[in-house]
CSV table of C-alpha atoms in Angstrom, one decimal:
chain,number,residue,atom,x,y,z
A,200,UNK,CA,-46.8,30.8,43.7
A,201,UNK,CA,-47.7,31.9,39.8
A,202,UNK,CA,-44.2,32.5,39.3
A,203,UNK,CA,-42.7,28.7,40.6
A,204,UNK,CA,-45.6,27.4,38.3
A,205,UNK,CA,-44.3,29.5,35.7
A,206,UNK,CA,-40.9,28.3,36.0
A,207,UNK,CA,-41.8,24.6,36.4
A,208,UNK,CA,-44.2,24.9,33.3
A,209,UNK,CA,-40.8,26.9,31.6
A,210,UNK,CA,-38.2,23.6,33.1
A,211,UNK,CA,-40.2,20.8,31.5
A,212,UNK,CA,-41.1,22.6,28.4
A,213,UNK,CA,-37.4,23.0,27.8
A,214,UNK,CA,-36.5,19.1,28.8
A,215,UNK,CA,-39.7,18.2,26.1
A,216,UNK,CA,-38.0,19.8,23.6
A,217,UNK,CA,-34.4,18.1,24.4
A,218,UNK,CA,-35.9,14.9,24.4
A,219,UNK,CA,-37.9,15.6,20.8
A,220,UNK,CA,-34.3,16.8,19.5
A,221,UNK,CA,-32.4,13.7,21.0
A,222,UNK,CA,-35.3,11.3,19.4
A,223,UNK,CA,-35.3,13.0,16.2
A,224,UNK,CA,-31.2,12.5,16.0
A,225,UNK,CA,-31.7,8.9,16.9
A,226,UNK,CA,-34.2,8.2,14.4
A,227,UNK,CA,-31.9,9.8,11.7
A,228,UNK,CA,-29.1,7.8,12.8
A,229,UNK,CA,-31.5,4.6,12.5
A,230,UNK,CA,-32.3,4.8,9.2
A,231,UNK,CA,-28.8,6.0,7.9
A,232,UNK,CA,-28.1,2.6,9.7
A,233,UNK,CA,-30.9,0.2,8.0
A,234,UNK,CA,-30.5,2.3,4.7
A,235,UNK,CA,-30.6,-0.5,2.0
A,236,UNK,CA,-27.8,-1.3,0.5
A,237,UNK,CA,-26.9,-1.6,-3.2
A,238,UNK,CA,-24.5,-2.8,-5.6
A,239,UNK,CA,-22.9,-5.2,-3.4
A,240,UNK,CA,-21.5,-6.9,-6.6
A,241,UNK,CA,-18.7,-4.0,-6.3
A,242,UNK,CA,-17.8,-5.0,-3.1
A,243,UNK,CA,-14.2,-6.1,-2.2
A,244,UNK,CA,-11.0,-5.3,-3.4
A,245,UNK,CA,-10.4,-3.3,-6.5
A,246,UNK,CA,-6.3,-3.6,-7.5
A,247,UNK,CA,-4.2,-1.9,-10.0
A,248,UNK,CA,-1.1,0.4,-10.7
A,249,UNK,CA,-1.2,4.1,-9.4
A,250,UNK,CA,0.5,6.4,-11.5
A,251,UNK,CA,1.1,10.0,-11.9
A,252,UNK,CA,-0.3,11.4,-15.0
A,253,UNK,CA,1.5,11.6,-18.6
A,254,UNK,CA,1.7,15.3,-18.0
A,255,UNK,CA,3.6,15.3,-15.1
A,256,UNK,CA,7.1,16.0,-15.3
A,257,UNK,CA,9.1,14.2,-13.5
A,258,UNK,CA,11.4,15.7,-10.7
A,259,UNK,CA,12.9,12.1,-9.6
A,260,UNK,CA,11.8,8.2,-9.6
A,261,UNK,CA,10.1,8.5,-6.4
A,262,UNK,CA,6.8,9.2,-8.9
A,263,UNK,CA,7.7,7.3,-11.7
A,264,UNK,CA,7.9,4.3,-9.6
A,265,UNK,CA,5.4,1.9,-10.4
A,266,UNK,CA,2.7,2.0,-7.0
A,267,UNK,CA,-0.2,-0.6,-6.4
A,268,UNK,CA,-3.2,0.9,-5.2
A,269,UNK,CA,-5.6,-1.4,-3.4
A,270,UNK,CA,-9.6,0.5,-3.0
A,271,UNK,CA,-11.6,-1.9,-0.2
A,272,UNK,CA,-15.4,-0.8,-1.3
A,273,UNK,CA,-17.2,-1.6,1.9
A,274,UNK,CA,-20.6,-0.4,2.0
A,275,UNK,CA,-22.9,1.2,-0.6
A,276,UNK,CA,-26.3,3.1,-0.3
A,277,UNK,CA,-27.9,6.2,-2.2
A,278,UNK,CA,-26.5,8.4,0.2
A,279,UNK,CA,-23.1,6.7,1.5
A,280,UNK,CA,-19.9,4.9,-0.1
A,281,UNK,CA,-17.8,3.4,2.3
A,282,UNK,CA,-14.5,2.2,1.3
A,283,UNK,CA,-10.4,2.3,1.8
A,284,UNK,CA,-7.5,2.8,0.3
A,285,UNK,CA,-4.3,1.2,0.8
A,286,UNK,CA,-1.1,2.6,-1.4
A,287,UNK,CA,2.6,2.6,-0.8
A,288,UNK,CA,2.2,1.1,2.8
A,289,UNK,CA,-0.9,4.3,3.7
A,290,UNK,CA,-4.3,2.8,4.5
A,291,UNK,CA,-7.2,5.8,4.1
A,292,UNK,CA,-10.6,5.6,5.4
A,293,UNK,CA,-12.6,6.8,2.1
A,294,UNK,CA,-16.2,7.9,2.5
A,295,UNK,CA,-18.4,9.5,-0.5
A,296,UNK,CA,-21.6,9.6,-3.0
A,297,UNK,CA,-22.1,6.7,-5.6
A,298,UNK,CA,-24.0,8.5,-8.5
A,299,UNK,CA,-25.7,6.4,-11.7
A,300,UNK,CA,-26.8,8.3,-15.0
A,301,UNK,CA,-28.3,6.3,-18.1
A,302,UNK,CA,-26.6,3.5,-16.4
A,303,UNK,CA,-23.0,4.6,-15.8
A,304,UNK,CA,-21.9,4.6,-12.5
A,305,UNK,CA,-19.4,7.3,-11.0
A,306,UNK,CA,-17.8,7.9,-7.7
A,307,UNK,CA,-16.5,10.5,-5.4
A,308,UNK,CA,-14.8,9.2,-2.7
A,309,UNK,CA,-13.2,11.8,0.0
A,310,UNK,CA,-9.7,11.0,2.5
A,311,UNK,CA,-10.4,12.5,5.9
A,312,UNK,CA,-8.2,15.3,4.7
A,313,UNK,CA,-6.3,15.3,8.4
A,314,UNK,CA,-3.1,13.8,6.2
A,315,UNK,CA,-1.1,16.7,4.2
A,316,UNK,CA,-1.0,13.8,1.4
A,317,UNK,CA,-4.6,13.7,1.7
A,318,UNK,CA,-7.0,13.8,-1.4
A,319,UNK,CA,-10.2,13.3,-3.5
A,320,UNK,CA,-10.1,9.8,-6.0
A,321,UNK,CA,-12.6,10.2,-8.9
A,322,UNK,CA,-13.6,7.1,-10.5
A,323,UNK,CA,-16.3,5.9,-13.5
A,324,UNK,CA,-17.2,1.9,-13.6
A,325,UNK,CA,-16.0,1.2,-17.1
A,326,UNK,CA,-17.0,-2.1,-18.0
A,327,UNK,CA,-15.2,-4.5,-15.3
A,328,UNK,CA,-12.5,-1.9,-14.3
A,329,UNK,CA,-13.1,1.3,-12.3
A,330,UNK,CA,-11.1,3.6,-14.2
A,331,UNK,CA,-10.0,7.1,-12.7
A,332,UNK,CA,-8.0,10.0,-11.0
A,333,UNK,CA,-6.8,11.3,-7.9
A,334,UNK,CA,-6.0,14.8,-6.7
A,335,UNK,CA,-4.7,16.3,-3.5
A,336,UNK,CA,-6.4,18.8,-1.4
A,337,UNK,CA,-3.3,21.1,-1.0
A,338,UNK,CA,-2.4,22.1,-4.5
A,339,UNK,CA,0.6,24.2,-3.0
A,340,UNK,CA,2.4,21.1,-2.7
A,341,UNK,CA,2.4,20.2,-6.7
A,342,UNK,CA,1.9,16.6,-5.6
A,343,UNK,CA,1.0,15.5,-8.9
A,344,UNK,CA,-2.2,13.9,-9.8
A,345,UNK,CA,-2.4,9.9,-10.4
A,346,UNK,CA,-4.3,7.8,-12.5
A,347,UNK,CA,-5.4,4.2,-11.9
A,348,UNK,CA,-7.6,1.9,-13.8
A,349,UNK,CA,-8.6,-1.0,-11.0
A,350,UNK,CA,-9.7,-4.8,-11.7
A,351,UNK,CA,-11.4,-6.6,-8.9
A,352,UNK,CA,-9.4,-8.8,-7.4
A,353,UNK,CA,-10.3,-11.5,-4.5
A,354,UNK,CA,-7.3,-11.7,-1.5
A,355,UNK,CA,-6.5,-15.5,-0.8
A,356,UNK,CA,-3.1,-16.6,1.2
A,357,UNK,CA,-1.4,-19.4,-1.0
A,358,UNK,CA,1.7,-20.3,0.6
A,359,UNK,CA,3.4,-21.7,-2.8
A,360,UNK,CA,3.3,-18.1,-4.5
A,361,UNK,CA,6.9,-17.1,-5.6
A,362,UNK,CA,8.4,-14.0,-7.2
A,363,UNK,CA,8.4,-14.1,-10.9
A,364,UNK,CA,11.7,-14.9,-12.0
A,365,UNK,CA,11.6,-12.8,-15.4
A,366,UNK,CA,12.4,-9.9,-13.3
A,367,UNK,CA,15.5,-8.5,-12.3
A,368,UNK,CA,15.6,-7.8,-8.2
A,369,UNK,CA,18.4,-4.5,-7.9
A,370,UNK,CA,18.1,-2.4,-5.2
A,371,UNK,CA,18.2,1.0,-7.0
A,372,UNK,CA,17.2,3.0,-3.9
A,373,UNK,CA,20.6,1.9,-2.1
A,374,UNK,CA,24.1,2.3,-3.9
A,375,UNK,CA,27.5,3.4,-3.6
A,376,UNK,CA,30.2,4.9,-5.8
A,377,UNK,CA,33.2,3.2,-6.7
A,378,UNK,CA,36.5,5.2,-8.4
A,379,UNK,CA,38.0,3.5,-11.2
A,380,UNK,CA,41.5,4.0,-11.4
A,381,UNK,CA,44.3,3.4,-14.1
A,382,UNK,CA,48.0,3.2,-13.9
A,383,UNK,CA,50.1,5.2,-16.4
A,384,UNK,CA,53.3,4.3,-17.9
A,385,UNK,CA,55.0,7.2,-16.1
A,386,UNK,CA,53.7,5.1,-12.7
A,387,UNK,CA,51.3,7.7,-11.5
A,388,UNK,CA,47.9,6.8,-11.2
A,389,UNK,CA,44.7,8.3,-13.0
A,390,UNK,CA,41.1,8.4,-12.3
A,391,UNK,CA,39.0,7.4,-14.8
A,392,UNK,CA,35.9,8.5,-12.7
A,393,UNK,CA,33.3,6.8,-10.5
A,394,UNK,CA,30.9,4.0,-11.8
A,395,UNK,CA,27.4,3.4,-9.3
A,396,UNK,CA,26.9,0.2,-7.9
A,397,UNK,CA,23.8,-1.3,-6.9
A,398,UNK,CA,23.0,-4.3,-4.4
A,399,UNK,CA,21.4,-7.3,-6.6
A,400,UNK,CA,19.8,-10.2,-5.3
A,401,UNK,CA,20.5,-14.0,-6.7
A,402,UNK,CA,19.1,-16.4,-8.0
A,403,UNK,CA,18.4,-18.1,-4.2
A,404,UNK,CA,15.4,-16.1,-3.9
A,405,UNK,CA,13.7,-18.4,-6.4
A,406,UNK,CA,14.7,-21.3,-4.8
A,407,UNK,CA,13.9,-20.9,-1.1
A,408,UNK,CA,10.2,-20.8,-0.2
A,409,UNK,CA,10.0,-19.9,3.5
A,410,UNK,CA,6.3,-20.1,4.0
A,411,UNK,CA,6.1,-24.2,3.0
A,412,UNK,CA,9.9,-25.5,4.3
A,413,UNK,CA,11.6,-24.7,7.6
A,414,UNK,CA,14.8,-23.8,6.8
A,415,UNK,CA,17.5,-24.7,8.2
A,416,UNK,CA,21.4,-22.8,8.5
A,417,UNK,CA,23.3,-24.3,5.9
A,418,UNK,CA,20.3,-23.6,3.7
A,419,UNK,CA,20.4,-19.4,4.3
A,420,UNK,CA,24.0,-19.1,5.3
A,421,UNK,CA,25.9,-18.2,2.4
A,422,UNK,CA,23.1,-16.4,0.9
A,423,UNK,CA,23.1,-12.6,0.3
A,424,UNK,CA,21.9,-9.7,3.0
A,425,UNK,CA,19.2,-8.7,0.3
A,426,UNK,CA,18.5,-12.5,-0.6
A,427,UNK,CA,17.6,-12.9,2.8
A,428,UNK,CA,15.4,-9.6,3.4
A,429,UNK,CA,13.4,-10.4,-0.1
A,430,UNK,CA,12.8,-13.9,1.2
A,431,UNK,CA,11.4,-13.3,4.6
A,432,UNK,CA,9.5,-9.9,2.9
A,433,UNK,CA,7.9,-12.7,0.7
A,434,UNK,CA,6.5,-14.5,3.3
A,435,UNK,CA,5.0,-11.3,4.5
A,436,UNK,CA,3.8,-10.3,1.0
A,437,UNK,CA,1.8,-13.6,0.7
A,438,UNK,CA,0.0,-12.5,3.9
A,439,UNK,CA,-1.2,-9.4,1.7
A,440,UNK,CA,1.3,-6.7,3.9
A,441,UNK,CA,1.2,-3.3,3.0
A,442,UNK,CA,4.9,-2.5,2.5
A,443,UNK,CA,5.8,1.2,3.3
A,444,UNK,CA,9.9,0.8,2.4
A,445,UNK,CA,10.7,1.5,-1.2
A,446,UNK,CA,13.1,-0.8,-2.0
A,447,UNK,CA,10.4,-3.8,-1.0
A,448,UNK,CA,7.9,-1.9,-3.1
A,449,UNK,CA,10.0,-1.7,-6.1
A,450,UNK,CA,9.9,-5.5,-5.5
A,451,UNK,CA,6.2,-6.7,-4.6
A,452,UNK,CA,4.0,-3.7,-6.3
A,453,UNK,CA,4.9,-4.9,-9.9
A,454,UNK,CA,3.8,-9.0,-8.6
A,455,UNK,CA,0.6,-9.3,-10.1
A,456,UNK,CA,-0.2,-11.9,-7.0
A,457,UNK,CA,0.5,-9.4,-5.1
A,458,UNK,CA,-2.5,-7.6,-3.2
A,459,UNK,CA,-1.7,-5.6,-0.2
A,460,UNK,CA,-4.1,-5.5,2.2
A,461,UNK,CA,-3.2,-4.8,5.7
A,462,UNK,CA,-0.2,-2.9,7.6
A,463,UNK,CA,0.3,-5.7,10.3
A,464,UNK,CA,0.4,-9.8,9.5
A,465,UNK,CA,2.2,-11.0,12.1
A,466,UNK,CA,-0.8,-12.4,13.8
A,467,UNK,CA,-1.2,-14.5,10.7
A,468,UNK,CA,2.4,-16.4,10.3
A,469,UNK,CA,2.2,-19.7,10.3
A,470,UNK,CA,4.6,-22.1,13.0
A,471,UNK,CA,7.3,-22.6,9.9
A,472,UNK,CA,6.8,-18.7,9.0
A,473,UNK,CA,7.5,-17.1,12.5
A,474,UNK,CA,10.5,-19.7,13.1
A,475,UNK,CA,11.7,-18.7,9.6
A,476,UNK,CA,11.5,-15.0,10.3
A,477,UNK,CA,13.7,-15.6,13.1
A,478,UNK,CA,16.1,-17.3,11.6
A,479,UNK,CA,16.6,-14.7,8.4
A,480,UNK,CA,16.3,-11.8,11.3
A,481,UNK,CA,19.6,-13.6,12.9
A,482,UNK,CA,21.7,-13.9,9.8
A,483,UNK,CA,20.6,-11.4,8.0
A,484,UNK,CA,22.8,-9.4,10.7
A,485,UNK,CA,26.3,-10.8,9.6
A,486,UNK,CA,24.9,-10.9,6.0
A,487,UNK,CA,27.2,-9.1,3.5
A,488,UNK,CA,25.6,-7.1,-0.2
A,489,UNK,CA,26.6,-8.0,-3.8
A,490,UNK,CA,27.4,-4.9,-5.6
A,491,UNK,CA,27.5,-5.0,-9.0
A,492,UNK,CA,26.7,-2.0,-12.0
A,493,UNK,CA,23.6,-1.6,-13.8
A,494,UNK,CA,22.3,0.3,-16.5
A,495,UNK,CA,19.3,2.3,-15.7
């Protein structure tokens, strides 16, 4: 009989204790919730270039590209920053400390690290621009380190925002080689070597807004395949996509409109943009390049 009261005494002393542990747990988990939060005048985007540092040396214009990087700070308290990052088409969860010292403020903000490309980003509020570094975990990939100095910048769909047409719009990721040949006076035919050529986009991608006219064939059919792709890549870029191709990040991350926010839009096409879409998806198909050469 001593011994079952034993045990019994020994059974609910053991589920007091759970129940203490679980309680304690909660409670922690409640006030990491209602933790106050602060500085919620840095909340929002923070945009700018991404660049490797000036002592890197370059192995090819993959890293010498010019990369937006977006930060989404989310939540701030004493113990917690909550935030994201969103570069060349790769959205990061970003969680880390916010520290302040004679009034400068400093973060370190972690990615989960389950990314090989994953990494810590540094970064010191410098006036109205967070200002700052970025290094990956796994140095034995000599991914170099990038720099970035960030301006807030508020995301707002405008349907009349066109490319900037002080740019040039090549294609330098895509090319081919083309053999110039000469004719000698003996008739036999010389090489004079290869020249690259590029695919180049005209002058109808300033003139064509697919987000605010529905278009019809005879205004897209004799239009170029790449005219066509930047066209309906604009009307995605307006809707803040995050593009992951090169060649459309060569194009957008230099727009200073241009904020990219989220990997999937298509829920947020307008009637005239979806009907659009399908109609540069159907002759874009039969759509031929211009080739031309470039100097780089």
């Amino acid at each position: 009989m001593k011994r079952i009261l034993m045990l019994l005494l020994i059974a609910v002393s053991m589920m007091a204790c759970k129940e203490t542990k679980k309680t304690g747990k909660d409670s922690q988990k409640k006030v990491a919730i209602t933790q106050k939060e602060i500085h919620k005048e840095l909340y929002g985007f923070w945009v700018g270039n991404f660049v490797a540092s000036e002592d890197y040396e370059y192995q090819d214009d993959t890293y010498a590209a010019v990369k937006k990087l977006n930060i989404n700070i989310k939540k701030i308290t004493k113990d917690t920053v909550i935030a994201q990052s969103i570069v060349s088409g790769n959205s990061r969860p970003l969680l880390g400390k916010i520290s302040e010292n004679g009034g400068k403020i400093t973060f370190i903000l972690d990615e989960p690290g389950t990314d090989q490309y994953d990494g810590k980003f540094e970064i010191t509020l410098i006036g109205d621009a967070l200002i700052g570094e970025w290094n990956a975990y796994k140095t034995a990939l000599k991914w170099p380190k990038k720099e970035f100095k960030l301006v807030k910048k508020a995301f707002v769909y405008n349907a009349n925002l066109m490319l900037p047409t002080e740019a040039d719009y090549i294609d330098w990721t895509d090319h081919k080689m083309v053999e110039s040949l000469d004719t000698l006076e003996d008739g036999t035919i010389d090489s004079l070597g290869a020249n690259t050529f590029y695919r180049s986009a005209s002058e109808g991608i300033f003139k064509i807004n697919a987000s605010n006219m529905l278009l019809k064939e005879e205004d897209v059919k004799n239009l170029r395949k790449l005219d066509l792709q930047i066209i309906k890549n604009t009307i995605f870029a307006r809707h803040g996509y995050a593009f992951k191709k090169q060649t459309l990040r060569n194009f957008f991350d230099p727009v200073e409109w241009y904020v990219p926010v989220k990997n999937n839009v298509d829920n947020d096409l307008t009637p005239i943009e979806n009907k659009n879409v399908k109609l540069l998806d159907r002759f874009t198909k039969y759509a031929e390049d211009n080739y031309d050469t470039f100097g780089r």
